[in-house]
mmCIF file of N, CA and C in Angstrom:
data_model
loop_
_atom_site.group_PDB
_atom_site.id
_atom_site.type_symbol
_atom_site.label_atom_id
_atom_site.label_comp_id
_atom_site.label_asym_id
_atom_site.label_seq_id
_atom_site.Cartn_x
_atom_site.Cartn_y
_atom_site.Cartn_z
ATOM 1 N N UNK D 1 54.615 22.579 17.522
ATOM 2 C CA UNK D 1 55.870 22.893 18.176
ATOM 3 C C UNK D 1 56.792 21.687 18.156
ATOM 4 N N UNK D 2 58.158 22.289 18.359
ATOM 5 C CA UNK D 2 59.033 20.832 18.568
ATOM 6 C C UNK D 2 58.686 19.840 19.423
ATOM 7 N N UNK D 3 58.056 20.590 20.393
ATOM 8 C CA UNK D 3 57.338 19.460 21.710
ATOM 9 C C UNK D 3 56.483 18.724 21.166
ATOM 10 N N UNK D 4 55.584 18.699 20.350
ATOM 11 C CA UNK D 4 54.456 17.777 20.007
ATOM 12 C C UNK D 4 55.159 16.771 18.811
ATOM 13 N N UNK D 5 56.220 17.670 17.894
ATOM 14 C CA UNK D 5 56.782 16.484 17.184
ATOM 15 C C UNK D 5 57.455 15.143 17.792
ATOM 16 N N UNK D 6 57.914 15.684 18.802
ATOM 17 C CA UNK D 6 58.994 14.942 19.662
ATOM 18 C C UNK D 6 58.061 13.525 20.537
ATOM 19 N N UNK D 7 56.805 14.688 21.127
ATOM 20 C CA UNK D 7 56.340 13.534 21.810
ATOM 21 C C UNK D 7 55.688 12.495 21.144
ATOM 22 N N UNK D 8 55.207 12.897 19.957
ATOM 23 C CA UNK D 8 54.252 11.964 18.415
ATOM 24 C C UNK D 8 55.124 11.493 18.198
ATOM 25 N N UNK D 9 56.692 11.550 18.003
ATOM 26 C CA UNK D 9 57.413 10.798 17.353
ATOM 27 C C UNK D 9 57.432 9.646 18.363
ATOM 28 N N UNK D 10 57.864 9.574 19.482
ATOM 29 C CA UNK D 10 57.923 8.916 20.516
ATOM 30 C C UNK D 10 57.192 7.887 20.991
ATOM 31 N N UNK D 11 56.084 8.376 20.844
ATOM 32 C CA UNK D 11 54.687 7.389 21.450
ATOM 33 C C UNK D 11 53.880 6.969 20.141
ATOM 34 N N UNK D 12 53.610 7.794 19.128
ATOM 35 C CA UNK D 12 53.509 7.996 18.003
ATOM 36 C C UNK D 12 51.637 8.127 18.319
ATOM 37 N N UNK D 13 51.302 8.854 19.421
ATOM 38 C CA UNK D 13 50.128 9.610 19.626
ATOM 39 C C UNK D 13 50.462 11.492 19.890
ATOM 40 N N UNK D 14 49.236 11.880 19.661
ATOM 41 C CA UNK D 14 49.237 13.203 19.888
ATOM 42 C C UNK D 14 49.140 14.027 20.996
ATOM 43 N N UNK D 15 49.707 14.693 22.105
ATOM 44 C CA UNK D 15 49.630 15.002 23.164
ATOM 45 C C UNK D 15 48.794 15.625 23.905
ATOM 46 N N UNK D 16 47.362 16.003 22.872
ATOM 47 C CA UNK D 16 46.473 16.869 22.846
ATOM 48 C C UNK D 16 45.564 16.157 23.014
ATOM 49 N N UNK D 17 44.338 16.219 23.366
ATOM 50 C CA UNK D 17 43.288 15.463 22.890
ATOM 51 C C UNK D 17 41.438 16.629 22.693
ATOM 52 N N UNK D 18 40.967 16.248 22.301
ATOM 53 C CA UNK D 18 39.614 16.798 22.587
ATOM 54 C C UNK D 18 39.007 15.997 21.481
ATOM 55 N N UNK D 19 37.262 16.564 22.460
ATOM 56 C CA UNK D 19 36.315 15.563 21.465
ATOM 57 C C UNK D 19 35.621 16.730 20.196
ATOM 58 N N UNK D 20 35.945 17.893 20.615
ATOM 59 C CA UNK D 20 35.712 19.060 19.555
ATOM 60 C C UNK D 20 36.658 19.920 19.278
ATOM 61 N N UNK D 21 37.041 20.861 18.412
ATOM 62 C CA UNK D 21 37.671 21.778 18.478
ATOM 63 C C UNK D 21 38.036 22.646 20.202
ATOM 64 N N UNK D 22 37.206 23.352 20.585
ATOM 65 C CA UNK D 22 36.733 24.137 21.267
ATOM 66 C C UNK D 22 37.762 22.980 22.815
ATOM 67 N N UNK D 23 37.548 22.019 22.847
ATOM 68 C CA UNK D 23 38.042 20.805 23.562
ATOM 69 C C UNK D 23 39.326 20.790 23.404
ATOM 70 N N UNK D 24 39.777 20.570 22.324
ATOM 71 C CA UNK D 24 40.833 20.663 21.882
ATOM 72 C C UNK D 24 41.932 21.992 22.303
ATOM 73 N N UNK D 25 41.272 23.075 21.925
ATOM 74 C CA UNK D 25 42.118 24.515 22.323
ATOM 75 C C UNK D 25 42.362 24.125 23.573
ATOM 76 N N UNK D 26 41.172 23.674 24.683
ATOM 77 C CA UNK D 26 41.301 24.139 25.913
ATOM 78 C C UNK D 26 42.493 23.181 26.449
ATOM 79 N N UNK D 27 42.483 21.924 26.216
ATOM 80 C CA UNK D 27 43.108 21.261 26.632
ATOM 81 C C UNK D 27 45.166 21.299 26.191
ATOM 82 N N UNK D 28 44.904 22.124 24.687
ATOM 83 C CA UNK D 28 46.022 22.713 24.427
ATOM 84 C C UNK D 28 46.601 24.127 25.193
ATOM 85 N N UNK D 29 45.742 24.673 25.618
ATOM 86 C CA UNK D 29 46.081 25.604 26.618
ATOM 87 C C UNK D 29 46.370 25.154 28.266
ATOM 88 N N UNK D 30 45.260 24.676 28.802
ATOM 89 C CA UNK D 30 45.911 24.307 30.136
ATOM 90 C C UNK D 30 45.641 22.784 30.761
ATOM 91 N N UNK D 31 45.387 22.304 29.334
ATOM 92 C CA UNK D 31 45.442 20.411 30.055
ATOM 93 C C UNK D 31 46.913 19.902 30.329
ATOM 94 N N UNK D 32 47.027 18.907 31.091
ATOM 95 C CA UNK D 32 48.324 18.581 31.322
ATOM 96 C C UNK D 32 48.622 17.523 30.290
ATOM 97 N N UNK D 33 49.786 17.047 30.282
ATOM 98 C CA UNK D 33 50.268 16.057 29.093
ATOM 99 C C UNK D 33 50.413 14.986 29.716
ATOM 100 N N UNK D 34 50.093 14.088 29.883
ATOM 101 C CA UNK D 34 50.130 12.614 29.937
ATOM 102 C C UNK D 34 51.367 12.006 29.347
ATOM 103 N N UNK D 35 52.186 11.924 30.444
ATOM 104 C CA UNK D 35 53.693 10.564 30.043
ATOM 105 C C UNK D 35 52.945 9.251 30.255
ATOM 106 N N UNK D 36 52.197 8.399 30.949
ATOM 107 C CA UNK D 36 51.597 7.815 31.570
ATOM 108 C C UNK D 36 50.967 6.543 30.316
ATOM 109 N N UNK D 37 49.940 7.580 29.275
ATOM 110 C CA UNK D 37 49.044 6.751 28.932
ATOM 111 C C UNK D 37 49.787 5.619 28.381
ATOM 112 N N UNK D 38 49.252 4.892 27.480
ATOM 113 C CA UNK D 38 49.415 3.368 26.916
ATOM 114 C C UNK D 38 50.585 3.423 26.399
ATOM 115 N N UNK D 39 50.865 4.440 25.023
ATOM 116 C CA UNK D 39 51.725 4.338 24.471
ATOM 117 C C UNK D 39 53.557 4.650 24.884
ATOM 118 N N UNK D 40 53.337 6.072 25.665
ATOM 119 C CA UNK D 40 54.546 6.080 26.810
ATOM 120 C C UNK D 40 54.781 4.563 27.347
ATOM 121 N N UNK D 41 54.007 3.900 28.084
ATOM 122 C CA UNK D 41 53.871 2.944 28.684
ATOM 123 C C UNK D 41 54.665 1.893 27.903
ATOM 124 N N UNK D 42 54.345 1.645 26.522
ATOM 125 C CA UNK D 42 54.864 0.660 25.652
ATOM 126 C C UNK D 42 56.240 0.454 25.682
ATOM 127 N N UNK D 43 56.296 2.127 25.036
ATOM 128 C CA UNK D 43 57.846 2.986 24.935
ATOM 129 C C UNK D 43 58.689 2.480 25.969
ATOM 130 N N UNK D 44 59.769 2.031 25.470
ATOM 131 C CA UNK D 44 60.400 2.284 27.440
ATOM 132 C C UNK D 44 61.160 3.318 27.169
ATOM 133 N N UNK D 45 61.047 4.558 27.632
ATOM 134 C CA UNK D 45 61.417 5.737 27.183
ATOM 135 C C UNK D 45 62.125 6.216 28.729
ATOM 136 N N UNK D 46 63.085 6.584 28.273
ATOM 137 C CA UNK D 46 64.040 7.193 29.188
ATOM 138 C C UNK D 46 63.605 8.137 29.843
ATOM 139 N N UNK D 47 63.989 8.317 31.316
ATOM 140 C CA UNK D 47 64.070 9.712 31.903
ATOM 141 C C UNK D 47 64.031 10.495 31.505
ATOM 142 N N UNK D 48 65.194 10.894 30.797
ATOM 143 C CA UNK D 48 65.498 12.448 29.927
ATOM 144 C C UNK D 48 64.724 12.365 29.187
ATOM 145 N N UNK D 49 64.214 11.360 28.490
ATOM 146 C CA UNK D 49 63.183 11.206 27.213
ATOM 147 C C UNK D 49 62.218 12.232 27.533
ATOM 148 N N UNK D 50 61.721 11.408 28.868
ATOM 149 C CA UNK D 50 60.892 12.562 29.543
ATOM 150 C C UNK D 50 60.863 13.782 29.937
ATOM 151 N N UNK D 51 62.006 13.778 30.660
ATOM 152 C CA UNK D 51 62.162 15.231 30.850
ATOM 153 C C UNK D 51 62.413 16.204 29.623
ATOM 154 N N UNK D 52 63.581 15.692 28.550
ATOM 155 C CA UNK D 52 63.311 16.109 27.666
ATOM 156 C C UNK D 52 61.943 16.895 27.033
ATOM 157 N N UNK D 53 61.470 16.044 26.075
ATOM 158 C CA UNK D 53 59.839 16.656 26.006
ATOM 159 C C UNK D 53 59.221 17.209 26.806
ATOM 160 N N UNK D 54 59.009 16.999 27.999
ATOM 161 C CA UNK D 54 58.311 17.666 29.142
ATOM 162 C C UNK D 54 58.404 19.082 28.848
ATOM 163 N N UNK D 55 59.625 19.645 29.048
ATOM 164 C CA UNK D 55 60.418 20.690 28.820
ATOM 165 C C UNK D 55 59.906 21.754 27.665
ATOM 166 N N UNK D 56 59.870 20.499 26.727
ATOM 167 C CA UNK D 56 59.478 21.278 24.959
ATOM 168 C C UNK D 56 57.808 21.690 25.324
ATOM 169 N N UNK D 57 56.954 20.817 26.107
ATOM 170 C CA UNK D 57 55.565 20.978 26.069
ATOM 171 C C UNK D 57 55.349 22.284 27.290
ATOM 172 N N UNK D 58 56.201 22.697 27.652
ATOM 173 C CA UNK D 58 55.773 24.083 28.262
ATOM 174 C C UNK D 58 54.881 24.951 27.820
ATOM 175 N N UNK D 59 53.796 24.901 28.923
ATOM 176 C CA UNK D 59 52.669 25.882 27.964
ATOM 177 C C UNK D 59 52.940 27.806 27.942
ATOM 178 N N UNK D 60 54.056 27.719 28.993
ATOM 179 C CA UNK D 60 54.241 29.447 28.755
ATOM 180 C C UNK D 60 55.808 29.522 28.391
ATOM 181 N N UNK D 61 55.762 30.025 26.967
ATOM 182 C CA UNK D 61 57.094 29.815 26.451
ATOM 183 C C UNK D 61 58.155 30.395 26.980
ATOM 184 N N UNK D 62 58.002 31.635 28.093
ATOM 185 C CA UNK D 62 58.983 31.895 28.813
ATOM 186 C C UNK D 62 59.635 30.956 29.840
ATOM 187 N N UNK D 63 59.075 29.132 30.112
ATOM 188 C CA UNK D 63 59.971 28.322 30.743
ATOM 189 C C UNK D 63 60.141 27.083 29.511
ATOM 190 N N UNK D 64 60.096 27.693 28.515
ATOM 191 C CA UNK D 64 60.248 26.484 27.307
ATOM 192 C C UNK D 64 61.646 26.926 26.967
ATOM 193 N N UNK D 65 62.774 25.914 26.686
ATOM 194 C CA UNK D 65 64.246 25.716 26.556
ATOM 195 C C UNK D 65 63.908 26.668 24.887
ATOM 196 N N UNK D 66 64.853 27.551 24.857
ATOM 197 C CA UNK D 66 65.457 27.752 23.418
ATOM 198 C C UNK D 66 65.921 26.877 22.745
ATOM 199 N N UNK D 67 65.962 27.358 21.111
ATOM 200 C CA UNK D 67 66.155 26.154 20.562
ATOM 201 C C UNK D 67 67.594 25.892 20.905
ATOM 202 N N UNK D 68 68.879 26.799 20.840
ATOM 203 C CA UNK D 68 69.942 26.069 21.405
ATOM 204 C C UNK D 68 69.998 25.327 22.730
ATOM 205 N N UNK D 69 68.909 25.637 23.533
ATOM 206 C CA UNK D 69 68.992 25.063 25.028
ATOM 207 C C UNK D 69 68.865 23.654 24.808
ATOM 208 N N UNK D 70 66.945 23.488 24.195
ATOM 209 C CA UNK D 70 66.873 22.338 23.268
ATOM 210 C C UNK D 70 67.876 21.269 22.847
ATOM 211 N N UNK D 71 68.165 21.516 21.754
ATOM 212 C CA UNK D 71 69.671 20.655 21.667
ATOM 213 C C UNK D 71 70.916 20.655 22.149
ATOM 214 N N UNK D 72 71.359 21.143 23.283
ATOM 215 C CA UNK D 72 71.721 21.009 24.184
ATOM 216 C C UNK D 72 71.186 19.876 25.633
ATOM 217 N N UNK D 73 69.982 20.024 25.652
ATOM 218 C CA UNK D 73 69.601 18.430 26.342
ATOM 219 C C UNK D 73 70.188 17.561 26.693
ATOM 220 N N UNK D 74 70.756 17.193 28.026
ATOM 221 C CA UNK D 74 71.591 15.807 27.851
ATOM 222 C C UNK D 74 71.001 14.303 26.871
ATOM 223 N N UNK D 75 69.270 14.378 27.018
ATOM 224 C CA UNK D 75 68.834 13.525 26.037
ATOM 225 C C UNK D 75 68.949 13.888 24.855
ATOM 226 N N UNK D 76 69.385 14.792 24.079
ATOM 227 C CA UNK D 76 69.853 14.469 22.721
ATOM 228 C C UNK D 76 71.224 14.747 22.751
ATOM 229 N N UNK D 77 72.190 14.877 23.371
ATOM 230 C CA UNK D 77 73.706 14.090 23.767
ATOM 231 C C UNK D 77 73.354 12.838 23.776
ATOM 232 N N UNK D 78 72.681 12.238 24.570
ATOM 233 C CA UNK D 78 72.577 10.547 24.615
ATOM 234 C C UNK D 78 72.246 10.175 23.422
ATOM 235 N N UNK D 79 71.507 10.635 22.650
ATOM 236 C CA UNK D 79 70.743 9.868 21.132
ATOM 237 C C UNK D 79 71.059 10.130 19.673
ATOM 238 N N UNK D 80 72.118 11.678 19.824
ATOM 239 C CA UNK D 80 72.681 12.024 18.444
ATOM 240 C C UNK D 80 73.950 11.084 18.166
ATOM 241 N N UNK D 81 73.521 10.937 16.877
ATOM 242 C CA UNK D 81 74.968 10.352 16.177
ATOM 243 C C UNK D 81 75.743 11.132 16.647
ATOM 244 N N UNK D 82 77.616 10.955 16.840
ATOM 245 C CA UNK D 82 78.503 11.852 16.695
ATOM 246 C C UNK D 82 79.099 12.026 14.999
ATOM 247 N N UNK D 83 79.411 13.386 15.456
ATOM 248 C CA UNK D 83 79.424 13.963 14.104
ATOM 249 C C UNK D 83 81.244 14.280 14.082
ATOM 250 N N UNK D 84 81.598 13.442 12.415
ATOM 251 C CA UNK D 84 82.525 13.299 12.291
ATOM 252 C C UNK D 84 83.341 14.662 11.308
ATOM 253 N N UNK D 85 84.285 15.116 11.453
ATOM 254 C CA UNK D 85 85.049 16.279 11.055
ATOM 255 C C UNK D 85 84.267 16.824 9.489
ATOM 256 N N UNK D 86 84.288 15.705 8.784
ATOM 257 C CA UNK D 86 83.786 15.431 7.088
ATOM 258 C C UNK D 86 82.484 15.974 7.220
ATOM 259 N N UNK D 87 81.742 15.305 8.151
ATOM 260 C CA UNK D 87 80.337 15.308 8.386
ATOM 261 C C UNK D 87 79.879 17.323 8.758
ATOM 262 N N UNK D 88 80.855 17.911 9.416
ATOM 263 C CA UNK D 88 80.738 18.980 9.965
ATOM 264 C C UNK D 88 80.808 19.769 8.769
ATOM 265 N N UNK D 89 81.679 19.323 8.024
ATOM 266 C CA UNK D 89 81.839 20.169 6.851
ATOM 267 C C UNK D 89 81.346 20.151 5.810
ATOM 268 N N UNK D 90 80.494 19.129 5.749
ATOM 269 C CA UNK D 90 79.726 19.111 4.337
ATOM 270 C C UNK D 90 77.701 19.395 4.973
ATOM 271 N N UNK D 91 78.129 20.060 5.730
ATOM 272 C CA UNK D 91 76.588 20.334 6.581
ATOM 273 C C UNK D 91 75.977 20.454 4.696
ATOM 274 N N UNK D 92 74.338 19.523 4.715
ATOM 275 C CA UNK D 92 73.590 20.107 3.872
ATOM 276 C C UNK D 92 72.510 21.099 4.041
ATOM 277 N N UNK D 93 72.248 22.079 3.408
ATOM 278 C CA UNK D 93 71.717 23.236 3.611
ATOM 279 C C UNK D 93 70.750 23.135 2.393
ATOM 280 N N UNK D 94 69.235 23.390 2.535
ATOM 281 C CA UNK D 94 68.616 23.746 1.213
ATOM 282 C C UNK D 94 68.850 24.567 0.485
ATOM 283 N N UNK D 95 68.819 24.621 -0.724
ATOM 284 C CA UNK D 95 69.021 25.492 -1.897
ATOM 285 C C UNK D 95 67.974 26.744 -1.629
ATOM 286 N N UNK D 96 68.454 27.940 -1.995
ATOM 287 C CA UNK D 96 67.463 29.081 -1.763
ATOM 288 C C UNK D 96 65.946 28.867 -2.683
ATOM 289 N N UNK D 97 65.164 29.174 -1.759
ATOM 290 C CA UNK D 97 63.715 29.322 -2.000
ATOM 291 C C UNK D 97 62.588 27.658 -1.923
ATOM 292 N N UNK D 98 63.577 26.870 -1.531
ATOM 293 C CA UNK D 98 63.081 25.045 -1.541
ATOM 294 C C UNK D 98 62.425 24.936 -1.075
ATOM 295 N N UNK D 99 61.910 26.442 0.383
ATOM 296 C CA UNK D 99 61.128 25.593 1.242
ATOM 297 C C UNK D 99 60.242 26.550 1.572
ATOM 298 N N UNK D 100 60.042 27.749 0.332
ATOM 299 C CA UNK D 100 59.059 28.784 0.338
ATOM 300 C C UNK D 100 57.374 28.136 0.507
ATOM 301 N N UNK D 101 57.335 27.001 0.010
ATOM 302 C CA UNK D 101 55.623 26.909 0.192
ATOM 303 C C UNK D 101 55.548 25.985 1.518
ATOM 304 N N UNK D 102 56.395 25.763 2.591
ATOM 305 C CA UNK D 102 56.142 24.629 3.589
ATOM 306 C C UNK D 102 55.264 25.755 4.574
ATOM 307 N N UNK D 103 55.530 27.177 4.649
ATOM 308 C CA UNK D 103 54.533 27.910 5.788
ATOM 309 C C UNK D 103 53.261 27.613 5.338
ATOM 310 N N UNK D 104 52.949 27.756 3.671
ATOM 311 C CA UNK D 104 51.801 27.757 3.238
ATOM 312 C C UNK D 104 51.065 26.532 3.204
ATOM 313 N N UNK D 105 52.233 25.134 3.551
ATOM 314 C CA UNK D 105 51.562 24.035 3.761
ATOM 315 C C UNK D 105 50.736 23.724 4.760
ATOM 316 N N UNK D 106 51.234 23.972 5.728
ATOM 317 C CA UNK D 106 51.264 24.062 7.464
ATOM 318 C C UNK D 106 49.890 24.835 7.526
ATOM 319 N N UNK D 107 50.116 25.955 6.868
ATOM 320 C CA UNK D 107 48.335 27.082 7.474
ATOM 321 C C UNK D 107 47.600 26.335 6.668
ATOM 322 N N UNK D 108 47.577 25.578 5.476
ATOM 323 C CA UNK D 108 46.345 25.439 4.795
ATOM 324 C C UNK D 108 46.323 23.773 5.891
ATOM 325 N N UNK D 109 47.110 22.781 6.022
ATOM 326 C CA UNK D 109 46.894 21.804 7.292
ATOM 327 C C UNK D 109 46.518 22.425 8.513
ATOM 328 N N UNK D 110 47.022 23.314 9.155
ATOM 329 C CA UNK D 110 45.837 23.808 10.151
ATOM 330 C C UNK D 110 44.670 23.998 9.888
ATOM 331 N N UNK D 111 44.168 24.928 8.832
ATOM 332 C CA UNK D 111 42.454 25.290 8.771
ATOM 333 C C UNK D 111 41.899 24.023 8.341
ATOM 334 N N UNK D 112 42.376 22.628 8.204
ATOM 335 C CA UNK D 112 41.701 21.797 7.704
ATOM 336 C C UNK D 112 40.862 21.033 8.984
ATOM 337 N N UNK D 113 39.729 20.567 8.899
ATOM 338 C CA UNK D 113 38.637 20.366 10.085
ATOM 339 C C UNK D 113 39.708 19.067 11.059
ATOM 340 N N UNK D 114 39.319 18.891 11.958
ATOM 341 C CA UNK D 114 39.895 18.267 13.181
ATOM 342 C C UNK D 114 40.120 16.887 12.105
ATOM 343 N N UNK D 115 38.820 16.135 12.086
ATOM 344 C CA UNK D 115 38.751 15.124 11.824
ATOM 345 C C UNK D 115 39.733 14.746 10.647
ATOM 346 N N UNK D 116 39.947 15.706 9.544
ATOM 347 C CA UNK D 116 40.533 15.675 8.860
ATOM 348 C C UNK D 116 41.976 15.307 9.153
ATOM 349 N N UNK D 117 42.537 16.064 9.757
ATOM 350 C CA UNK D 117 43.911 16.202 10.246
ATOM 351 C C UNK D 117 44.350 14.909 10.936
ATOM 352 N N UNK D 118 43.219 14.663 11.841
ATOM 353 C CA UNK D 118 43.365 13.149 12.707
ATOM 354 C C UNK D 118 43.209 12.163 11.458
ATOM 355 N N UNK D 119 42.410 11.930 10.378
ATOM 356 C CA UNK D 119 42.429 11.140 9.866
ATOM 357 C C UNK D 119 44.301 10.817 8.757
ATOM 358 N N UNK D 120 44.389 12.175 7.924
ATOM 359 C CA UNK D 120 46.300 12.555 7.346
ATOM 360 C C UNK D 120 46.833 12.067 8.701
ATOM 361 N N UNK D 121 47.130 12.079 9.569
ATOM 362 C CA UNK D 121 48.006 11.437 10.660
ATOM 363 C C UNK D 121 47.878 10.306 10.752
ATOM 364 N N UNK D 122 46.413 9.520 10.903
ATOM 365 C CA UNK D 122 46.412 7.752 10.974
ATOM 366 C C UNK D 122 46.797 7.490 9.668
ATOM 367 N N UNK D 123 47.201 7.984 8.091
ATOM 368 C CA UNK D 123 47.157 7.685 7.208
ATOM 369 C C UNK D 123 48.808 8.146 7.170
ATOM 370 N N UNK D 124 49.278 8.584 7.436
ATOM 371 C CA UNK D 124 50.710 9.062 7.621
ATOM 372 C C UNK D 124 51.732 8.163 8.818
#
């Protein structure tokens, strides 16, 4: 989800943790998220930073911001470039069909074993 990109980008850890799969689900279902640990800590990450993400990591998507709500955020008012008239108008858009195999990237990176995935991320 945007929430886990946001908070990995941030801290540049994963918001999830478990020591197995099975660990993992559960704690993706109803563990809480940690602003707290080391790397937040490092971060000096803003309020909104927080609240921000907080927001995105909603585990029942009926109190998770839409994506226009989303960018709408006063924290990404605070952190977007402003966008200049030129800039509005030359929006780049992918060319049709560019980004037909990225679903198929994504499911074949999900079914890949935990360890795996954790290891493409420390290597990424």
């Amino acid at each position: 989800s945007c929430g886990v990109v946001a908070y990995s980008l941030l801290c540049g850890e994963l918001p999830f943790r478990g020591s197995s799969n099975e660990k993992l689900a559960e704690h993706i279902k109803s563990g809480p998220v940690s602003f707290s640990r080391g790397a937040w800590r490092k971060v000096n990450q803003s309020q909104l930073a927080v609240m921000c993400v907080h927001s995105l990591l909603m585990k029942d998507p009926a109190h998770r911001p839409s994506p226009r709500e989303a960018v709408s955020d006063p924290w990404f008012d605070k952190v977007k470039p402003p966008r200049t008239a030129a800039a509005q108008r030359a929006q780049v858009l992918p060319e049709e069909g560019a980004l037909d195999g990225t679903l198929q990237s994504l499911q074949a990176f999900r079914k890949q074993s935990t360890l795996k995935r954790v290891a493409m991320h420390a290597l990424l």
